[in-house]
Amino acid sequence: MSSTGYIVAAWVVTFAVVAGYALWVLARGRRLSREVAPEERRWMTAGSRGRE
Amino acid sequence: MTTSASATGTTSGAGTPAPTSTASTATRVLGAATLVGIALLVVFGVFVSPPDKELGETIRILYMHVPTVSVAYLAFIVTAVGSAMYLWKRTEFWDLLAASSAEIGVVFFGLTILNGMLWGKITWGVFWRWEPRLTTTAVLFLTYIGYLAVRAVPASPRTRATRCAVVGLLAVVNIPIVHKAVDWWRGLHQERTIFGTLKPEIQGTQAFAAYLGLGVFLLLFAWLLIHRFRVAFLAERAAESGLEGAIAERRQEAGQ
């Protein structure tokens, strides 16, 4: 492979991996939102919750 | 990590609609800014920036390599801060922040290694050499893989959080070792080009593309961290409700 090929591969792989990870996070968030009761979907409460 | 509620959500106890995803107005604005930044980075990094007189066209890999490693370091430092704060405050927020940041750090550090390998293939003719910078980098990467593995070990939330906080604090010690490896030991890896040096070796459009890349990846990190934190929070609530459901089921069975 020429140096141009490696350079293109670096850019494509970087953005592909980041996009794939971002989509996975978003999809997981949507799925979990359906599983959790509406009153529990309050991220602000995380600050005060202790680990018991 | 606060959020405004989605307009389409069901009503929660507070009387406002509960969000149906991890998105909020703030993350949408942040996400849009990140996408615009990525478009600009592609324009400047691929088309506008001239080749370097020493690095040649491979400087274009630097526009990916330096921002990814910078974000990975930042993510690992956030993990260390979250770990320390968890051991002090013992609240869920710091534990989830540390864990979310560690996972993002592993993704970006993996990309750093991959970009470095492609750069190495062009410059050295091989993808990998066991020289000081690369060896310490591999150790750091494996350490944070270990952090995620510890997180996956079945345990009570409190035990898991304490174990991970200790690992998160120990692992961050590796970062200065990796960073200074090019100064402390003779190796193949080039010395610092822009960040952490008083005399940057690139200037003009090249420097602009490099700093733009850093800015864009920092925005991306912030966007990912907010979403990943919210996913971690939802996963905790889902696990709790699943456990409560199982206990109720067992009690019902025992009562019959």
PDB file of C-alpha atoms in Angstrom:
ATOM      1  CA  MET A   1       0.000   0.000   0.000  1.00  0.00           C
ATOM      2  CA  SER A   2       1.271   3.519  -0.796  1.00  0.00           C
ATOM      3  CA  SER A   3       1.726   6.168   1.907  1.00  0.00           C
ATOM      4  CA  THR A   4      -1.474   7.827   0.651  1.00  0.00           C
ATOM      5  CA  GLY A   5      -3.329   4.589   1.355  1.00  0.00           C
ATOM      6  CA  TYR A   6      -2.115   4.518   4.962  1.00  0.00           C
ATOM      7  CA  ILE A   7      -3.000   8.196   5.458  1.00  0.00           C
ATOM      8  CA  VAL A   8      -6.525   7.671   4.084  1.00  0.00           C
ATOM      9  CA  ALA A   9      -6.857   4.550   6.238  1.00  0.00           C
ATOM     10  CA  ALA A  10      -5.920   6.553   9.367  1.00  0.00           C
ATOM     11  CA  TRP A  11      -8.647   9.138   8.738  1.00  0.00           C
ATOM     12  CA  VAL A  12     -11.307   6.636   7.662  1.00  0.00           C
ATOM     13  CA  VAL A  13     -10.674   4.236  10.534  1.00  0.00           C
ATOM     14  CA  THR A  14     -10.631   7.056  13.124  1.00  0.00           C
ATOM     15  CA  PHE A  15     -13.962   8.535  12.050  1.00  0.00           C
ATOM     16  CA  ALA A  16     -15.542   5.119  11.423  1.00  0.00           C
ATOM     17  CA  VAL A  17     -14.647   3.866  14.913  1.00  0.00           C
ATOM     18  CA  VAL A  18     -15.789   7.087  16.600  1.00  0.00           C
ATOM     19  CA  ALA A  19     -19.052   7.101  14.617  1.00  0.00           C
ATOM     20  CA  GLY A  20     -19.673   3.427  15.404  1.00  0.00           C
ATOM     21  CA  TYR A  21     -19.015   3.978  19.115  1.00  0.00           C
ATOM     22  CA  ALA A  22     -21.232   7.084  19.196  1.00  0.00           C
ATOM     23  CA  LEU A  23     -24.095   5.236  17.499  1.00  0.00           C
ATOM     24  CA  TRP A  24     -23.713   2.323  19.928  1.00  0.00           C
ATOM     25  CA  VAL A  25     -23.894   4.705  22.910  1.00  0.00           C
ATOM     26  CA  LEU A  26     -26.965   6.487  21.493  1.00  0.00           C
ATOM     27  CA  ALA A  27     -28.766   3.230  20.683  1.00  0.00           C
ATOM     28  CA  ARG A  28     -28.022   1.831  24.143  1.00  0.00           C
ATOM     29  CA  GLY A  29     -29.346   5.035  25.714  1.00  0.00           C
ATOM     30  CA  ARG A  30     -32.615   4.756  23.781  1.00  0.00           C
ATOM     31  CA  ARG A  31     -33.041   1.082  24.684  1.00  0.00           C
ATOM     32  CA  LEU A  32     -32.328   1.664  28.377  1.00  0.00           C
ATOM     33  CA  SER A  33     -34.653   4.684  28.454  1.00  0.00           C
ATOM     34  CA  ARG A  34     -37.523   2.372  27.525  1.00  0.00           C
ATOM     35  CA  GLU A  35     -36.597  -0.031  30.348  1.00  0.00           C
ATOM     36  CA  VAL A  36     -36.345   2.575  33.093  1.00  0.00           C
ATOM     37  CA  ALA A  37     -39.388   4.162  34.742  1.00  0.00           C
ATOM     38  CA  PRO A  38     -39.918   7.852  33.803  1.00  0.00           C
ATOM     39  CA  GLU A  39     -39.346   9.042  37.384  1.00  0.00           C
ATOM     40  CA  GLU A  40     -35.919   7.337  37.386  1.00  0.00           C
ATOM     41  CA  ARG A  41     -34.745   9.087  34.208  1.00  0.00           C
ATOM     42  CA  ARG A  42     -33.272  12.022  36.073  1.00  0.00           C
ATOM     43  CA  TRP A  43     -29.526  12.281  35.724  1.00  0.00           C
ATOM     44  CA  MET A  44     -29.411  15.181  38.171  1.00  0.00           C
ATOM     45  CA  THR A  45     -30.148  12.779  41.015  1.00  0.00           C
ATOM     46  CA  ALA A  46     -26.875  10.950  40.374  1.00  0.00           C
ATOM     47  CA  GLY A  47     -24.926  13.561  42.294  1.00  0.00           C
ATOM     48  CA  SER A  48     -26.634  12.875  45.574  1.00  0.00           C
ATOM     49  CA  ARG A  49     -27.009   9.105  45.381  1.00  0.00           C
ATOM     50  CA  GLY A  50     -24.700   7.221  47.675  1.00  0.00           C
ATOM     51  CA  ARG A  51     -23.175   3.834  46.844  1.00  0.00           C
ATOM     52  CA  GLU A  52     -24.861   1.560  49.404  1.00  0.00           C
TER      53      GLU A  52
ATOM     54  CA  MET B   1     -24.266  16.035  33.587  1.00  0.00           C
ATOM     55  CA  THR B   2     -27.683  17.600  34.040  1.00  0.00           C
ATOM     56  CA  THR B   3     -30.189  17.672  31.249  1.00  0.00           C
ATOM     57  CA  SER B   4     -33.390  19.201  30.055  1.00  0.00           C
ATOM     58  CA  ALA B   5     -36.201  16.780  29.352  1.00  0.00           C
ATOM     59  CA  SER B   6     -37.209  15.656  25.902  1.00  0.00           C
ATOM     60  CA  ALA B   7     -40.549  17.062  24.752  1.00  0.00           C
ATOM     61  CA  THR B   8     -41.794  13.643  23.710  1.00  0.00           C
ATOM     62  CA  GLY B   9     -41.145  11.855  26.987  1.00  0.00           C
ATOM     63  CA  THR B  10     -43.671  10.467  29.440  1.00  0.00           C
ATOM     64  CA  THR B  11     -44.309  12.508  32.561  1.00  0.00           C
ATOM     65  CA  SER B  12     -42.105  11.840  35.543  1.00  0.00           C
ATOM     66  CA  GLY B  13     -42.804  12.500  39.206  1.00  0.00           C
ATOM     67  CA  ALA B  14     -41.571  16.084  38.874  1.00  0.00           C
ATOM     68  CA  GLY B  15     -44.378  16.877  36.414  1.00  0.00           C
ATOM     69  CA  THR B  16     -42.027  17.493  33.487  1.00  0.00           C
ATOM     70  CA  PRO B  17     -41.650  15.093  30.568  1.00  0.00           C
ATOM     71  CA  ALA B  18     -39.019  12.398  31.170  1.00  0.00           C
ATOM     72  CA  PRO B  19     -36.417  12.055  28.406  1.00  0.00           C
ATOM     73  CA  THR B  20     -36.757   9.119  26.007  1.00  0.00           C
ATOM     74  CA  SER B  21     -33.066   9.098  25.083  1.00  0.00           C
ATOM     75  CA  THR B  22     -29.782  10.436  26.424  1.00  0.00           C
ATOM     76  CA  ALA B  23     -30.063  13.526  24.208  1.00  0.00           C
ATOM     77  CA  SER B  24     -30.908  17.026  25.419  1.00  0.00           C
ATOM     78  CA  THR B  25     -30.810  20.511  23.936  1.00  0.00           C
ATOM     79  CA  ALA B  26     -27.251  20.993  25.177  1.00  0.00           C
ATOM     80  CA  THR B  27     -25.985  17.751  23.625  1.00  0.00           C
ATOM     81  CA  ARG B  28     -27.702  18.527  20.332  1.00  0.00           C
ATOM     82  CA  VAL B  29     -25.982  21.925  20.145  1.00  0.00           C
ATOM     83  CA  LEU B  30     -22.672  20.316  21.148  1.00  0.00           C
ATOM     84  CA  GLY B  31     -23.165  17.549  18.578  1.00  0.00           C
ATOM     85  CA  ALA B  32     -23.932  20.032  15.790  1.00  0.00           C
ATOM     86  CA  ALA B  33     -20.838  22.110  16.669  1.00  0.00           C
ATOM     87  CA  THR B  34     -18.740  18.926  16.624  1.00  0.00           C
ATOM     88  CA  LEU B  35     -20.012  17.925  13.175  1.00  0.00           C
ATOM     89  CA  VAL B  36     -19.229  21.386  11.774  1.00  0.00           C
ATOM     90  CA  GLY B  37     -15.770  21.152  13.349  1.00  0.00           C
ATOM     91  CA  ILE B  38     -15.163  17.728  11.797  1.00  0.00           C
ATOM     92  CA  ALA B  39     -16.119  19.083   8.357  1.00  0.00           C
ATOM     93  CA  LEU B  40     -13.661  21.979   8.806  1.00  0.00           C
ATOM     94  CA  LEU B  41     -10.974  19.590  10.023  1.00  0.00           C
ATOM     95  CA  VAL B  42     -11.354  17.445   6.900  1.00  0.00           C
ATOM     96  CA  VAL B  43     -11.104  20.552   4.684  1.00  0.00           C
ATOM     97  CA  PHE B  44      -8.003  21.925   6.439  1.00  0.00           C
ATOM     98  CA  GLY B  45      -6.336  18.628   7.317  1.00  0.00           C
ATOM     99  CA  VAL B  46      -6.773  16.911   3.958  1.00  0.00           C
ATOM    100  CA  PHE B  47      -6.988  19.699   1.357  1.00  0.00           C
ATOM    101  CA  VAL B  48      -5.698  23.058   2.673  1.00  0.00           C
ATOM    102  CA  SER B  49      -2.671  22.053   4.795  1.00  0.00           C
ATOM    103  CA  PRO B  50       0.511  21.718   2.698  1.00  0.00           C
ATOM    104  CA  PRO B  51       2.845  18.725   3.133  1.00  0.00           C
ATOM    105  CA  ASP B  52       5.559  19.191   5.758  1.00  0.00           C
ATOM    106  CA  LYS B  53       9.178  19.631   4.616  1.00  0.00           C
ATOM    107  CA  GLU B  54      10.302  16.838   6.980  1.00  0.00           C
ATOM    108  CA  LEU B  55       7.231  14.691   7.569  1.00  0.00           C
ATOM    109  CA  GLY B  56       5.856  15.083   4.030  1.00  0.00           C
ATOM    110  CA  GLU B  57       2.257  13.935   3.548  1.00  0.00           C
ATOM    111  CA  THR B  58       2.388  11.917   6.772  1.00  0.00           C
ATOM    112  CA  ILE B  59       1.720  15.118   8.693  1.00  0.00           C
ATOM    113  CA  ARG B  60      -1.947  14.438   7.858  1.00  0.00           C
ATOM    114  CA  ILE B  61      -1.843  11.456  10.210  1.00  0.00           C
ATOM    115  CA  LEU B  62      -0.571  13.826  12.915  1.00  0.00           C
ATOM    116  CA  TYR B  63      -3.902  15.711  12.659  1.00  0.00           C
ATOM    117  CA  MET B  64      -5.591  12.502  13.893  1.00  0.00           C
ATOM    118  CA  HIS B  65      -2.818  11.064  16.068  1.00  0.00           C
ATOM    119  CA  VAL B  66      -2.197  14.067  18.355  1.00  0.00           C
ATOM    120  CA  PRO B  67      -5.872  14.930  19.065  1.00  0.00           C
ATOM    121  CA  THR B  68      -6.779  11.280  19.799  1.00  0.00           C
ATOM    122  CA  VAL B  69      -3.915  10.833  22.251  1.00  0.00           C
ATOM    123  CA  SER B  70      -4.653  14.199  23.903  1.00  0.00           C
ATOM    124  CA  VAL B  71      -8.309  13.258  24.407  1.00  0.00           C
ATOM    125  CA  ALA B  72      -7.306   9.813  25.681  1.00  0.00           C
ATOM    126  CA  TYR B  73      -4.960  11.368  28.276  1.00  0.00           C
ATOM    127  CA  LEU B  74      -7.690  13.821  29.301  1.00  0.00           C
ATOM    128  CA  ALA B  75     -10.209  10.979  29.607  1.00  0.00           C
ATOM    129  CA  PHE B  76      -7.837   8.993  31.826  1.00  0.00           C
ATOM    130  CA  ILE B  77      -7.204  12.063  33.996  1.00  0.00           C
ATOM    131  CA  VAL B  78     -10.976  12.559  34.353  1.00  0.00           C
ATOM    132  CA  THR B  79     -11.151   8.904  35.399  1.00  0.00           C
ATOM    133  CA  ALA B  80      -8.482   9.507  38.045  1.00  0.00           C
ATOM    134  CA  VAL B  81     -10.256  12.622  39.354  1.00  0.00           C
ATOM    135  CA  GLY B  82     -13.578  10.750  39.405  1.00  0.00           C
ATOM    136  CA  SER B  83     -11.918   7.839  41.208  1.00  0.00           C
ATOM    137  CA  ALA B  84     -10.389  10.090  43.871  1.00  0.00           C
ATOM    138  CA  MET B  85     -13.653  11.946  44.335  1.00  0.00           C
ATOM    139  CA  TYR B  86     -15.533   8.656  44.625  1.00  0.00           C
ATOM    140  CA  LEU B  87     -13.227   7.437  47.407  1.00  0.00           C
ATOM    141  CA  TRP B  88     -13.834  10.733  49.187  1.00  0.00           C
ATOM    142  CA  LYS B  89     -17.551  11.351  48.565  1.00  0.00           C
ATOM    143  CA  ARG B  90     -18.789   7.801  47.902  1.00  0.00           C
ATOM    144  CA  THR B  91     -21.465   8.988  45.490  1.00  0.00           C
ATOM    145  CA  GLU B  92     -22.651   7.326  42.304  1.00  0.00           C
ATOM    146  CA  PHE B  93     -21.928  10.393  40.176  1.00  0.00           C
ATOM    147  CA  TRP B  94     -18.145  10.169  40.550  1.00  0.00           C
ATOM    148  CA  ASP B  95     -18.069   6.413  40.014  1.00  0.00           C
ATOM    149  CA  LEU B  96     -20.116   6.619  36.813  1.00  0.00           C
ATOM    150  CA  LEU B  97     -18.139   9.615  35.555  1.00  0.00           C
ATOM    151  CA  ALA B  98     -14.849   7.747  36.069  1.00  0.00           C
ATOM    152  CA  ALA B  99     -16.125   4.609  34.344  1.00  0.00           C
ATOM    153  CA  SER B 100     -17.662   6.496  31.407  1.00  0.00           C
ATOM    154  CA  SER B 101     -14.491   8.483  30.830  1.00  0.00           C
ATOM    155  CA  ALA B 102     -12.296   5.362  31.021  1.00  0.00           C
ATOM    156  CA  GLU B 103     -14.265   3.644  28.274  1.00  0.00           C
ATOM    157  CA  ILE B 104     -14.017   6.685  25.981  1.00  0.00           C
ATOM    158  CA  GLY B 105     -10.312   6.935  26.797  1.00  0.00           C
ATOM    159  CA  VAL B 106      -9.768   3.327  25.734  1.00  0.00           C
ATOM    160  CA  VAL B 107     -11.520   3.969  22.402  1.00  0.00           C
ATOM    161  CA  PHE B 108      -9.393   7.051  21.682  1.00  0.00           C
ATOM    162  CA  PHE B 109      -6.183   5.457  22.901  1.00  0.00           C
ATOM    163  CA  GLY B 110      -6.838   2.447  20.686  1.00  0.00           C
ATOM    164  CA  LEU B 111      -7.216   4.839  17.756  1.00  0.00           C
ATOM    165  CA  THR B 112      -3.977   6.572  18.758  1.00  0.00           C
ATOM    166  CA  ILE B 113      -2.129   3.256  18.607  1.00  0.00           C
ATOM    167  CA  LEU B 114      -3.735   2.388  15.274  1.00  0.00           C
ATOM    168  CA  ASN B 115      -2.822   5.761  13.743  1.00  0.00           C
ATOM    169  CA  GLY B 116       0.676   5.440  15.144  1.00  0.00           C
ATOM    170  CA  MET B 117       1.066   2.001  13.602  1.00  0.00           C
ATOM    171  CA  LEU B 118       0.027   3.331  10.175  1.00  0.00           C
ATOM    172  CA  TRP B 119       2.453   6.219  10.580  1.00  0.00           C
ATOM    173  CA  GLY B 120       5.176   3.793  11.674  1.00  0.00           C
ATOM    174  CA  LYS B 121       4.620   1.634   8.609  1.00  0.00           C
ATOM    175  CA  ILE B 122       5.270   4.625   6.344  1.00  0.00           C
ATOM    176  CA  THR B 123       8.184   6.056   8.365  1.00  0.00           C
ATOM    177  CA  TRP B 124       9.942   2.966   9.790  1.00  0.00           C
ATOM    178  CA  GLY B 125       8.685   0.307   7.369  1.00  0.00           C
ATOM    179  CA  VAL B 126       7.040  -1.697  10.182  1.00  0.00           C
ATOM    180  CA  PHE B 127       3.797  -1.315  12.098  1.00  0.00           C
ATOM    181  CA  TRP B 128       5.332  -1.883  15.524  1.00  0.00           C
ATOM    182  CA  ARG B 129       8.686  -1.765  17.322  1.00  0.00           C
ATOM    183  CA  TRP B 130       9.205  -2.561  20.980  1.00  0.00           C
ATOM    184  CA  GLU B 131      10.867   0.787  21.605  1.00  0.00           C
ATOM    185  CA  PRO B 132      10.270   2.810  24.828  1.00  0.00           C
ATOM    186  CA  ARG B 133       7.359   5.044  23.765  1.00  0.00           C
ATOM    187  CA  LEU B 134       5.458   2.223  22.074  1.00  0.00           C
ATOM    188  CA  THR B 135       6.112  -0.263  24.868  1.00  0.00           C
ATOM    189  CA  THR B 136       4.930   2.117  27.596  1.00  0.00           C
ATOM    190  CA  THR B 137       1.932   2.987  25.409  1.00  0.00           C
ATOM    191  CA  ALA B 138       0.984  -0.686  25.148  1.00  0.00           C
ATOM    192  CA  VAL B 139       1.272  -1.046  28.928  1.00  0.00           C
ATOM    193  CA  LEU B 140      -0.974   1.992  29.465  1.00  0.00           C
ATOM    194  CA  PHE B 141      -3.557   0.655  27.009  1.00  0.00           C
ATOM    195  CA  LEU B 142      -3.605  -2.754  28.704  1.00  0.00           C
ATOM    196  CA  THR B 143      -3.926  -1.090  32.126  1.00  0.00           C
ATOM    197  CA  TYR B 144      -7.152   0.641  31.118  1.00  0.00           C
ATOM    198  CA  ILE B 145      -8.433  -2.532  29.433  1.00  0.00           C
ATOM    199  CA  GLY B 146      -7.828  -4.004  32.896  1.00  0.00           C
ATOM    200  CA  TYR B 147      -9.874  -1.187  34.456  1.00  0.00           C
ATOM    201  CA  LEU B 148     -12.812  -2.081  32.201  1.00  0.00           C
ATOM    202  CA  ALA B 149     -12.328  -5.774  33.009  1.00  0.00           C
ATOM    203  CA  VAL B 150     -12.447  -5.028  36.760  1.00  0.00           C
ATOM    204  CA  ARG B 151     -15.652  -3.112  36.116  1.00  0.00           C
ATOM    205  CA  ALA B 152     -17.161  -6.181  34.455  1.00  0.00           C
ATOM    206  CA  VAL B 153     -16.373  -8.499  37.393  1.00  0.00           C
ATOM    207  CA  PRO B 154     -19.650  -9.321  39.215  1.00  0.00           C
ATOM    208  CA  ALA B 155     -19.801  -7.498  42.573  1.00  0.00           C
ATOM    209  CA  SER B 156     -22.049  -5.157  44.524  1.00  0.00           C
ATOM    210  CA  PRO B 157     -22.063  -1.611  43.096  1.00  0.00           C
ATOM    211  CA  ARG B 158     -20.145  -0.308  46.116  1.00  0.00           C
ATOM    212  CA  THR B 159     -17.433  -2.990  45.919  1.00  0.00           C
ATOM    213  CA  ARG B 160     -17.094  -2.575  42.171  1.00  0.00           C
ATOM    214  CA  ALA B 161     -16.853   1.201  42.470  1.00  0.00           C
ATOM    215  CA  THR B 162     -14.165   0.980  45.172  1.00  0.00           C
ATOM    216  CA  ARG B 163     -12.074  -1.541  43.206  1.00  0.00           C
ATOM    217  CA  CYS B 164     -12.326   0.565  40.038  1.00  0.00           C
ATOM    218  CA  ALA B 165     -11.448   3.770  41.895  1.00  0.00           C
ATOM    219  CA  VAL B 166      -8.234   2.191  43.189  1.00  0.00           C
ATOM    220  CA  VAL B 167      -7.317   0.919  39.691  1.00  0.00           C
ATOM    221  CA  GLY B 168      -8.237   4.306  38.174  1.00  0.00           C
ATOM    222  CA  LEU B 169      -5.867   6.077  40.548  1.00  0.00           C
ATOM    223  CA  LEU B 170      -3.001   3.630  40.025  1.00  0.00           C
ATOM    224  CA  ALA B 171      -3.354   3.551  36.230  1.00  0.00           C
ATOM    225  CA  VAL B 172      -2.994   7.313  35.745  1.00  0.00           C
ATOM    226  CA  VAL B 173       0.597   7.152  37.054  1.00  0.00           C
ATOM    227  CA  ASN B 174       1.519   5.593  33.687  1.00  0.00           C
ATOM    228  CA  ILE B 175       0.609   8.707  31.696  1.00  0.00           C
ATOM    229  CA  PRO B 176       3.670  10.858  32.568  1.00  0.00           C
ATOM    230  CA  ILE B 177       5.882   7.818  31.956  1.00  0.00           C
ATOM    231  CA  VAL B 178       4.457   7.395  28.433  1.00  0.00           C
ATOM    232  CA  HIS B 179       4.621  11.134  27.802  1.00  0.00           C
ATOM    233  CA  LYS B 180       8.246  11.482  28.929  1.00  0.00           C
ATOM    234  CA  ALA B 181       9.449   8.201  27.366  1.00  0.00           C
ATOM    235  CA  VAL B 182      10.824  10.076  24.328  1.00  0.00           C
ATOM    236  CA  ASP B 183      12.947  12.256  26.661  1.00  0.00           C
ATOM    237  CA  TRP B 184      14.087   9.592  29.122  1.00  0.00           C
ATOM    238  CA  TRP B 185      15.060   6.820  26.711  1.00  0.00           C
ATOM    239  CA  ARG B 186      16.518   6.730  23.220  1.00  0.00           C
ATOM    240  CA  GLY B 187      13.915   5.337  20.815  1.00  0.00           C
ATOM    241  CA  LEU B 188      12.460   5.521  17.327  1.00  0.00           C
ATOM    242  CA  HIS B 189       9.461   7.666  18.177  1.00  0.00           C
ATOM    243  CA  GLN B 190       9.941  11.327  17.281  1.00  0.00           C
ATOM    244  CA  GLU B 191       9.973  13.976  20.003  1.00  0.00           C
ATOM    245  CA  ARG B 192       6.978  16.187  20.729  1.00  0.00           C
ATOM    246  CA  THR B 193       5.994  18.203  17.657  1.00  0.00           C
ATOM    247  CA  ILE B 194       3.472  20.742  18.955  1.00  0.00           C
ATOM    248  CA  PHE B 195       2.006  20.203  22.401  1.00  0.00           C
ATOM    249  CA  GLY B 196       4.270  20.257  25.437  1.00  0.00           C
ATOM    250  CA  THR B 197       7.136  21.975  23.684  1.00  0.00           C
ATOM    251  CA  LEU B 198       8.049  25.679  23.768  1.00  0.00           C
ATOM    252  CA  LYS B 199       9.172  25.667  20.125  1.00  0.00           C
ATOM    253  CA  PRO B 200       6.487  23.993  18.013  1.00  0.00           C
ATOM    254  CA  GLU B 201       7.956  22.483  14.850  1.00  0.00           C
ATOM    255  CA  ILE B 202       4.878  23.186  12.755  1.00  0.00           C
ATOM    256  CA  GLN B 203       3.351  26.588  12.110  1.00  0.00           C
ATOM    257  CA  GLY B 204       0.862  28.386   9.865  1.00  0.00           C
ATOM    258  CA  THR B 205      -1.878  26.287   8.279  1.00  0.00           C
ATOM    259  CA  GLN B 206      -0.330  23.094   9.635  1.00  0.00           C
ATOM    260  CA  ALA B 207      -0.466  24.379  13.206  1.00  0.00           C
ATOM    261  CA  PHE B 208      -4.026  25.629  12.641  1.00  0.00           C
ATOM    262  CA  ALA B 209      -5.137  22.203  11.409  1.00  0.00           C
ATOM    263  CA  ALA B 210      -3.479  20.544  14.411  1.00  0.00           C
ATOM    264  CA  TYR B 211      -5.104  22.886  16.946  1.00  0.00           C
ATOM    265  CA  LEU B 212      -8.439  22.645  15.110  1.00  0.00           C
ATOM    266  CA  GLY B 213      -8.180  18.871  15.386  1.00  0.00           C
ATOM    267  CA  LEU B 214      -7.579  19.143  19.107  1.00  0.00           C
ATOM    268  CA  GLY B 215     -10.547  21.491  19.565  1.00  0.00           C
ATOM    269  CA  VAL B 216     -12.873  19.278  17.547  1.00  0.00           C
ATOM    270  CA  PHE B 217     -11.850  16.143  19.416  1.00  0.00           C
ATOM    271  CA  LEU B 218     -12.330  17.909  22.756  1.00  0.00           C
ATOM    272  CA  LEU B 219     -15.894  18.794  21.706  1.00  0.00           C
ATOM    273  CA  LEU B 220     -16.382  15.192  20.636  1.00  0.00           C
ATOM    274  CA  PHE B 221     -15.102  13.981  24.003  1.00  0.00           C
ATOM    275  CA  ALA B 222     -17.505  16.273  25.889  1.00  0.00           C
ATOM    276  CA  TRP B 223     -20.445  15.101  23.766  1.00  0.00           C
ATOM    277  CA  LEU B 224     -19.543  11.429  24.181  1.00  0.00           C
ATOM    278  CA  LEU B 225     -18.918  11.776  27.921  1.00  0.00           C
ATOM    279  CA  ILE B 226     -22.340  13.314  28.589  1.00  0.00           C
ATOM    280  CA  HIS B 227     -24.116  10.595  26.597  1.00  0.00           C
ATOM    281  CA  ARG B 228     -22.003   7.784  28.048  1.00  0.00           C
ATOM    282  CA  PHE B 229     -22.574   9.025  31.590  1.00  0.00           C
ATOM    283  CA  ARG B 230     -26.336   9.068  31.046  1.00  0.00           C
ATOM    284  CA  VAL B 231     -26.218   5.547  29.583  1.00  0.00           C
ATOM    285  CA  ALA B 232     -24.286   4.365  32.652  1.00  0.00           C
ATOM    286  CA  PHE B 233     -26.853   6.016  34.923  1.00  0.00           C
ATOM    287  CA  LEU B 234     -29.752   4.379  33.062  1.00  0.00           C
ATOM    288  CA  ALA B 235     -27.980   1.004  33.155  1.00  0.00           C
ATOM    289  CA  GLU B 236     -27.717   1.287  36.949  1.00  0.00           C
ATOM    290  CA  ARG B 237     -31.434   2.075  37.255  1.00  0.00           C
ATOM    291  CA  ALA B 238     -32.337  -0.787  34.881  1.00  0.00           C
ATOM    292  CA  ALA B 239     -30.192  -3.213  36.907  1.00  0.00           C
ATOM    293  CA  GLU B 240     -31.819  -2.052  40.149  1.00  0.00           C
ATOM    294  CA  SER B 241     -35.361  -2.424  38.787  1.00  0.00           C
ATOM    295  CA  GLY B 242     -34.459  -5.855  37.369  1.00  0.00           C
ATOM    296  CA  LEU B 243     -33.179  -6.950  40.777  1.00  0.00           C
ATOM    297  CA  GLU B 244     -36.236  -5.594  42.539  1.00  0.00           C
ATOM    298  CA  GLY B 245     -38.476  -7.419  40.043  1.00  0.00           C
ATOM    299  CA  ALA B 246     -36.625 -10.703  40.617  1.00  0.00           C
ATOM    300  CA  ILE B 247     -36.923 -10.339  44.416  1.00  0.00           C
ATOM    301  CA  ALA B 248     -40.652  -9.620  44.151  1.00  0.00           C
ATOM    302  CA  GLU B 249     -41.070 -12.679  41.912  1.00  0.00           C
ATOM    303  CA  ARG B 250     -39.222 -14.932  44.385  1.00  0.00           C
ATOM    304  CA  ARG B 251     -41.320 -13.601  47.274  1.00  0.00           C
ATOM    305  CA  GLN B 252     -44.474 -14.279  45.308  1.00  0.00           C
ATOM    306  CA  GLU B 253     -43.313 -17.826  44.550  1.00  0.00           C
ATOM    307  CA  ALA B 254     -42.426 -18.414  48.217  1.00  0.00           C
ATOM    308  CA  GLY B 255     -45.847 -17.152  49.326  1.00  0.00           C
ATOM    309  CA  GLN B 256     -47.730 -19.556  47.060  1.00  0.00           C
TER     310      GLN B 256
END
